[in-house]
Amino acid sequence: MTMVKQDGFKTLIDYLSLLGIDSYAGVTGGGVVHYLKYLTPYQPAQQAASLFTISEYPAGFIPLGHYLATGKVSAAIATTGAATKLLSCGLSDAKLHDIPSVYIFPVSTILHTEDSALQDSSVYGSNIVQQLLAEFPQQVFLLDNPFTFANQLELAKQSLLSRKPVIFLLDNEKMALPVNHLPVNIADPQDKTAEIAEFVQLLQETVKDRRVLLLVGEAGLHEPKIRQLTTAVSQALQAATVWSMNGGNCVESSNPYGYGYISFGGNDQALDIWASVNQEDVVLCIGITPDEYTTDLKKIPAGDVFFITGIENAYGQIRGSYQHSVQHQLHQICASVSQVLEAVVTAGKEAPFSTQACPVAPENLNNRQLLAPQRGYADMVEVYQRLYHWWQPNSVVISDVCLAYKDYQYVTQRPNELITYFAFYRGSAMGGAFGAAVGAKLAAPDKRVYLFSGDGCFRLYGGSLNEAKDLGIVLFLLDNHTYSIVAQGLPAILPSVEPERFHDRLDGIDYGKMAEASGWLSYSLLADLSNFEEILAEIAQTKHRSILVTIPVDPEQVLGQNPRVRNL
């Protein structure tokens, strides 16, 4: 290959393009103009590396939605100072959900360490390099030397292949120097056939005459036929199956052993059977991270726990292991989730598993009697159920940190296989889902993208509606003048504190007028839902204009449960 001399900015752009990364989101500024001069403004369906201009907070979440919709990596970019902190909110969730993504920030050159540079990123200013290294000890790449440039990019590529976000810090004076154009060599994946066979054989021996439960997570989201495979494994092991909030994307609604979502917003049947797990049982964890919203800060009590993970050093692992998440014996493999599940199914056909069969799940996965909302509010049980049956095939539905991400799964009980439903909940960043929805739409313009968000969340992205007006996003805004996730738990957390000290109230805003002023269409759902079908019909035929639907929500209508309250 002919080595072409060009500056570091262009070399990095070309290198990322060779990796399939040519979509950027963010804001221009003094530190990034030399990088952005090589990007074209975003246009739908264009092929060249381009920038979608949007404020930094939503921009930081755009790579998450981009990956969710397509499984492809994209980038976010901003200058240093406050912009870095805003963009980094999405960066943190990329780490917590194992989403490969690229974040680019300029830094003050070392030559001006003591000169009080504007947006000083040296040790005397924000010390941003060390800040980022503290959170991402192996994913920060300081590009301040043309002679180490190639090695830095190679290490970054390996991090992306391991489903980690990477951060490029640009020393603009050094990046302006010529460097070599770098070829890309993608390493062949390791052959895990023998390791998988050993793992499956151990599973087959261990489950004899024992009850087995499956706990399914989100890690297999982009693996083909993952839903069918989890059903096949459930049937082969006659295993009750429960799943995390996002794990529903890897489960069939028709799985006969499907007991529902667990923990946060969990279904009653799922919570009951999970609570019954004891040392006599075996639990098979499929692409799961045992985070607080899934296992409620408790170690899995089964005598043997088998973990299938496709990610080395995934979030939730300590020194590459889930041992700290189980009370007793751990068996773990890192390989393609689908390949391991296929091997389990094949083994079961050759020599059926002799497990203690779990009963088939009941049709209704909930036991609680749900109260109707107060007068003047929409019944969210009916809203979620009607949407569940209405979603168009191949849609992406994203939930913000609002009542929906607790209530939707409780009400609907089983996954809708026609859609991807996801919440970036581990960082619990209010308002971040808007940026994720924008990213999903930029990555897959032909997909319908829907967003549940709360009126509290809206405060963090409302000023960015205009940039998304022509994307065709549909935003269902839960309007209850309350920080409801907190408000519903505070009576239990602070039983002796008077309600006015809960600090959970919000002043009302005419969100429809704000949306219309930003170029969106706007509808208000009536409390009796009499105009719901009309609104859905308008949404179905409007493809390119973004739409806001305001829903009057009773802050006191408790649907899904929040076990985290006990931890506070």
mmCIF file of N, CA, C and O in Angstrom, residues 217-268:
data_model
loop_
_atom_site.group_PDB
_atom_site.id
_atom_site.type_symbol
_atom_site.label_atom_id
_atom_site.label_comp_id
_atom_site.label_asym_id
_atom_site.label_seq_id
_atom_site.Cartn_x
_atom_site.Cartn_y
_atom_site.Cartn_z
ATOM 1 N N GLY A 217 -30.501 -11.611 29.373
ATOM 2 C CA GLY A 217 -30.169 -10.194 29.316
ATOM 3 C C GLY A 217 -30.098 -9.683 27.898
ATOM 4 O O GLY A 217 -30.488 -10.352 26.942
ATOM 5 N N GLU A 218 -29.521 -8.488 27.751
ATOM 6 C CA GLU A 218 -29.566 -7.752 26.493
ATOM 7 C C GLU A 218 -28.397 -8.015 25.559
ATOM 8 O O GLU A 218 -28.419 -7.596 24.411
ATOM 9 N N ALA A 219 -27.345 -8.718 26.031
ATOM 10 C CA ALA A 219 -26.088 -8.769 25.275
ATOM 11 C C ALA A 219 -26.222 -9.453 23.918
ATOM 12 O O ALA A 219 -25.421 -9.203 23.018
ATOM 13 N N GLY A 220 -27.212 -10.318 23.749
ATOM 14 C CA GLY A 220 -27.377 -11.006 22.465
ATOM 15 C C GLY A 220 -28.282 -10.270 21.493
ATOM 16 O O GLY A 220 -28.700 -10.837 20.471
ATOM 17 N N LEU A 221 -28.564 -9.010 21.768
ATOM 18 C CA LEU A 221 -29.552 -8.241 21.016
ATOM 19 C C LEU A 221 -29.381 -8.326 19.505
ATOM 20 O O LEU A 221 -30.344 -8.494 18.763
ATOM 21 N N HIS A 222 -28.139 -8.195 19.017
ATOM 22 C CA HIS A 222 -27.923 -8.146 17.574
ATOM 23 C C HIS A 222 -27.530 -9.501 16.977
ATOM 24 O O HIS A 222 -27.148 -9.561 15.809
ATOM 25 N N GLU A 223 -27.646 -10.556 17.758
ATOM 26 C CA GLU A 223 -27.334 -11.884 17.227
ATOM 27 C C GLU A 223 -28.586 -12.481 16.583
ATOM 28 O O GLU A 223 -29.674 -12.445 17.160
ATOM 29 N N PRO A 224 -28.446 -13.021 15.367
ATOM 30 C CA PRO A 224 -29.619 -13.533 14.657
ATOM 31 C C PRO A 224 -30.259 -14.718 15.377
ATOM 32 O O PRO A 224 -29.583 -15.523 16.006
ATOM 33 N N LYS A 225 -31.562 -14.785 15.315
ATOM 34 C CA LYS A 225 -32.357 -15.889 15.863
ATOM 35 C C LYS A 225 -32.194 -16.057 17.372
ATOM 36 O O LYS A 225 -32.449 -17.135 17.915
ATOM 37 N N ILE A 226 -31.785 -15.002 18.064
ATOM 38 C CA ILE A 226 -31.573 -15.124 19.502
ATOM 39 C C ILE A 226 -32.871 -15.454 20.232
ATOM 40 O O ILE A 226 -32.882 -16.240 21.190
ATOM 41 N N ARG A 227 -33.994 -14.881 19.767
ATOM 42 C CA ARG A 227 -35.262 -15.156 20.435
ATOM 43 C C ARG A 227 -35.643 -16.627 20.321
ATOM 44 O O ARG A 227 -36.052 -17.258 21.308
ATOM 45 N N GLN A 228 -35.509 -17.185 19.125
ATOM 46 C CA GLN A 228 -35.844 -18.588 18.925
ATOM 47 C C GLN A 228 -34.912 -19.505 19.714
ATOM 48 O O GLN A 228 -35.331 -20.546 20.234
ATOM 49 N N LEU A 229 -33.660 -19.103 19.823
ATOM 50 C CA LEU A 229 -32.700 -19.932 20.539
ATOM 51 C C LEU A 229 -32.993 -19.969 22.036
ATOM 52 O O LEU A 229 -32.876 -21.025 22.669
ATOM 53 N N THR A 230 -33.363 -18.835 22.620
ATOM 54 C CA THR A 230 -33.677 -18.876 24.053
ATOM 55 C C THR A 230 -34.918 -19.726 24.315
ATOM 56 O O THR A 230 -34.985 -20.434 25.331
ATOM 57 N N THR A 231 -35.883 -19.700 23.392
ATOM 58 C CA THR A 231 -37.044 -20.581 23.537
ATOM 59 C C THR A 231 -36.629 -22.040 23.446
ATOM 60 O O THR A 231 -37.055 -22.876 24.258
ATOM 61 N N ALA A 232 -35.789 -22.351 22.462
ATOM 62 C CA ALA A 232 -35.348 -23.736 22.281
ATOM 63 C C ALA A 232 -34.595 -24.241 23.508
ATOM 64 O O ALA A 232 -34.763 -25.395 23.934
ATOM 65 N N VAL A 233 -33.770 -23.395 24.108
ATOM 66 C CA VAL A 233 -33.036 -23.796 25.304
ATOM 67 C C VAL A 233 -33.991 -23.955 26.482
ATOM 68 O O VAL A 233 -33.873 -24.895 27.280
ATOM 69 N N SER A 234 -34.964 -23.031 26.606
ATOM 70 C CA SER A 234 -35.974 -23.156 27.667
ATOM 71 C C SER A 234 -36.682 -24.499 27.579
ATOM 72 O O SER A 234 -36.878 -25.192 28.591
ATOM 73 N N GLN A 235 -37.056 -24.877 26.360
ATOM 74 C CA GLN A 235 -37.780 -26.123 26.174
ATOM 75 C C GLN A 235 -36.888 -27.336 26.405
ATOM 76 O O GLN A 235 -37.310 -28.328 27.000
ATOM 77 N N ALA A 236 -35.636 -27.240 25.949
ATOM 78 C CA ALA A 236 -34.716 -28.371 26.132
ATOM 79 C C ALA A 236 -34.449 -28.636 27.611
ATOM 80 O O ALA A 236 -34.316 -29.790 28.041
ATOM 81 N N LEU A 237 -34.383 -27.575 28.396
ATOM 82 C CA LEU A 237 -34.102 -27.703 29.823
ATOM 83 C C LEU A 237 -35.365 -27.696 30.676
ATOM 84 O O LEU A 237 -35.287 -27.852 31.892
ATOM 85 N N GLN A 238 -36.534 -27.473 30.021
ATOM 86 C CA GLN A 238 -37.805 -27.317 30.738
ATOM 87 C C GLN A 238 -37.620 -26.293 31.867
ATOM 88 O O GLN A 238 -38.005 -26.511 33.014
ATOM 89 N N ALA A 239 -37.036 -25.161 31.472
ATOM 90 C CA ALA A 239 -36.576 -24.168 32.429
ATOM 91 C C ALA A 239 -37.460 -22.933 32.431
ATOM 92 O O ALA A 239 -37.699 -22.334 31.371
ATOM 93 N N ALA A 240 -37.906 -22.523 33.596
ATOM 94 C CA ALA A 240 -38.605 -21.246 33.727
ATOM 95 C C ALA A 240 -37.666 -20.133 33.288
ATOM 96 O O ALA A 240 -36.485 -20.124 33.645
ATOM 97 N N THR A 241 -38.200 -19.207 32.507
ATOM 98 C CA THR A 241 -37.371 -18.162 31.908
ATOM 99 C C THR A 241 -37.856 -16.790 32.342
ATOM 100 O O THR A 241 -39.044 -16.471 32.229
ATOM 101 N N VAL A 242 -36.918 -16.005 32.859
ATOM 102 C CA VAL A 242 -37.194 -14.614 33.220
ATOM 103 C C VAL A 242 -36.150 -13.750 32.531
ATOM 104 O O VAL A 242 -35.113 -14.239 32.094
ATOM 105 N N TRP A 243 -36.425 -12.452 32.442
ATOM 106 C CA TRP A 243 -35.509 -11.615 31.682
ATOM 107 C C TRP A 243 -35.471 -10.204 32.252
ATOM 108 O O TRP A 243 -36.378 -9.759 32.956
ATOM 109 N N SER A 244 -34.376 -9.522 31.951
ATOM 110 C CA SER A 244 -34.198 -8.137 32.387
ATOM 111 C C SER A 244 -35.038 -7.203 31.534
ATOM 112 O O SER A 244 -35.647 -7.605 30.535
ATOM 113 N N MET A 245 -35.039 -5.927 31.908
ATOM 114 C CA MET A 245 -35.811 -4.925 31.183
ATOM 115 C C MET A 245 -35.501 -4.960 29.688
ATOM 116 O O MET A 245 -36.409 -4.953 28.849
ATOM 117 N N ASN A 246 -34.219 -4.997 29.329
ATOM 118 C CA ASN A 246 -33.825 -5.029 27.921
ATOM 119 C C ASN A 246 -33.674 -6.448 27.396
ATOM 120 O O ASN A 246 -33.591 -6.661 26.187
ATOM 121 N N GLY A 247 -33.599 -7.418 28.300
ATOM 122 C CA GLY A 247 -33.475 -8.808 27.877
ATOM 123 C C GLY A 247 -34.675 -9.305 27.109
ATOM 124 O O GLY A 247 -34.603 -10.316 26.407
ATOM 125 N N GLY A 248 -35.801 -8.579 27.212
ATOM 126 C CA GLY A 248 -36.965 -8.966 26.433
ATOM 127 C C GLY A 248 -36.720 -8.965 24.940
ATOM 128 O O GLY A 248 -37.433 -9.631 24.186
ATOM 129 N N ASN A 249 -35.691 -8.241 24.491
ATOM 130 C CA ASN A 249 -35.345 -8.247 23.068
ATOM 131 C C ASN A 249 -34.758 -9.578 22.618
ATOM 132 O O ASN A 249 -34.550 -9.783 21.420
ATOM 133 N N CYS A 250 -34.480 -10.453 23.564
ATOM 134 C CA CYS A 250 -33.874 -11.756 23.241
ATOM 135 C C CYS A 250 -34.807 -12.905 23.611
ATOM 136 O O CYS A 250 -34.364 -14.050 23.757
ATOM 137 N N VAL A 251 -36.088 -12.623 23.769
ATOM 138 C CA VAL A 251 -37.066 -13.615 24.209
ATOM 139 C C VAL A 251 -38.286 -13.565 23.300
ATOM 140 O O VAL A 251 -38.738 -12.489 22.909
ATOM 141 N N GLU A 252 -38.827 -14.736 22.976
ATOM 142 C CA GLU A 252 -40.070 -14.807 22.212
ATOM 143 C C GLU A 252 -41.270 -14.662 23.137
ATOM 144 O O GLU A 252 -41.277 -15.203 24.247
ATOM 145 N N SER A 253 -42.292 -13.980 22.670
ATOM 146 C CA SER A 253 -43.511 -13.856 23.470
ATOM 147 C C SER A 253 -44.202 -15.205 23.633
ATOM 148 O O SER A 253 -44.929 -15.427 24.604
ATOM 149 N N SER A 254 -43.943 -16.123 22.701
ATOM 150 C CA SER A 254 -44.593 -17.433 22.736
ATOM 151 C C SER A 254 -43.817 -18.467 23.547
ATOM 152 O O SER A 254 -44.235 -19.632 23.615
ATOM 153 N N ASN A 255 -42.710 -18.069 24.165
ATOM 154 C CA ASN A 255 -41.937 -19.020 24.972
ATOM 155 C C ASN A 255 -42.846 -19.588 26.068
ATOM 156 O O ASN A 255 -43.312 -18.852 26.937
ATOM 157 N N PRO A 256 -43.120 -20.890 26.050
ATOM 158 C CA PRO A 256 -44.082 -21.442 27.019
ATOM 159 C C PRO A 256 -43.613 -21.342 28.464
ATOM 160 O O PRO A 256 -44.431 -21.392 29.391
ATOM 161 N N TYR A 257 -42.297 -21.189 28.650
ATOM 162 C CA TYR A 257 -41.745 -21.091 30.001
ATOM 163 C C TYR A 257 -41.442 -19.641 30.389
ATOM 164 O O TYR A 257 -40.744 -19.395 31.365
ATOM 165 N N GLY A 258 -41.963 -18.687 29.623
ATOM 166 C CA GLY A 258 -41.674 -17.285 29.874
ATOM 167 C C GLY A 258 -42.495 -16.727 31.028
ATOM 168 O O GLY A 258 -43.707 -16.534 30.899
ATOM 169 N N TYR A 259 -41.834 -16.436 32.146
ATOM 170 C CA TYR A 259 -42.509 -15.943 33.347
ATOM 171 C C TYR A 259 -42.468 -14.418 33.456
ATOM 172 O O TYR A 259 -43.074 -13.855 34.353
ATOM 173 N N GLY A 260 -41.714 -13.757 32.559
ATOM 174 C CA GLY A 260 -41.781 -12.307 32.538
ATOM 175 C C GLY A 260 -40.522 -11.595 32.969
ATOM 176 O O GLY A 260 -39.468 -12.199 33.169
ATOM 177 N N TYR A 261 -40.657 -10.281 33.089
ATOM 178 C CA TYR A 261 -39.564 -9.397 33.493
ATOM 179 C C TYR A 261 -39.358 -9.501 35.003
ATOM 180 O O TYR A 261 -40.308 -9.709 35.758
ATOM 181 N N ILE A 262 -38.102 -9.341 35.445
ATOM 182 C CA ILE A 262 -37.863 -9.384 36.882
ATOM 183 C C ILE A 262 -37.378 -8.035 37.399
ATOM 184 O O ILE A 262 -36.946 -7.170 36.643
ATOM 185 N N SER A 263 -37.469 -7.907 38.697
ATOM 186 C CA SER A 263 -36.992 -6.765 39.467
ATOM 187 C C SER A 263 -37.714 -5.483 39.068
ATOM 188 O O SER A 263 -38.930 -5.404 39.165
ATOM 189 N N PHE A 264 -37.009 -4.466 38.574
ATOM 190 C CA PHE A 264 -37.601 -3.151 38.330
ATOM 191 C C PHE A 264 -38.704 -3.260 37.278
ATOM 192 O O PHE A 264 -38.450 -3.589 36.122
ATOM 193 N N GLY A 265 -39.946 -2.992 37.680
ATOM 194 C CA GLY A 265 -41.067 -3.158 36.766
ATOM 195 C C GLY A 265 -41.382 -4.605 36.477
ATOM 196 O O GLY A 265 -42.057 -4.915 35.493
ATOM 197 N N GLY A 266 -40.901 -5.498 37.329
ATOM 198 C CA GLY A 266 -41.022 -6.929 37.063
ATOM 199 C C GLY A 266 -42.432 -7.458 37.237
ATOM 200 O O GLY A 266 -43.246 -6.923 38.004
ATOM 201 N N ASN A 267 -42.729 -8.546 36.529
ATOM 202 C CA ASN A 267 -44.035 -9.191 36.618
ATOM 203 C C ASN A 267 -44.105 -10.065 37.867
ATOM 204 O O ASN A 267 -43.112 -10.643 38.298
ATOM 205 N N ASP A 268 -45.282 -10.179 38.423
ATOM 206 C CA ASP A 268 -45.445 -10.865 39.696
ATOM 207 C C ASP A 268 -45.011 -12.328 39.632
ATOM 208 O O ASP A 268 -44.359 -12.838 40.543
#
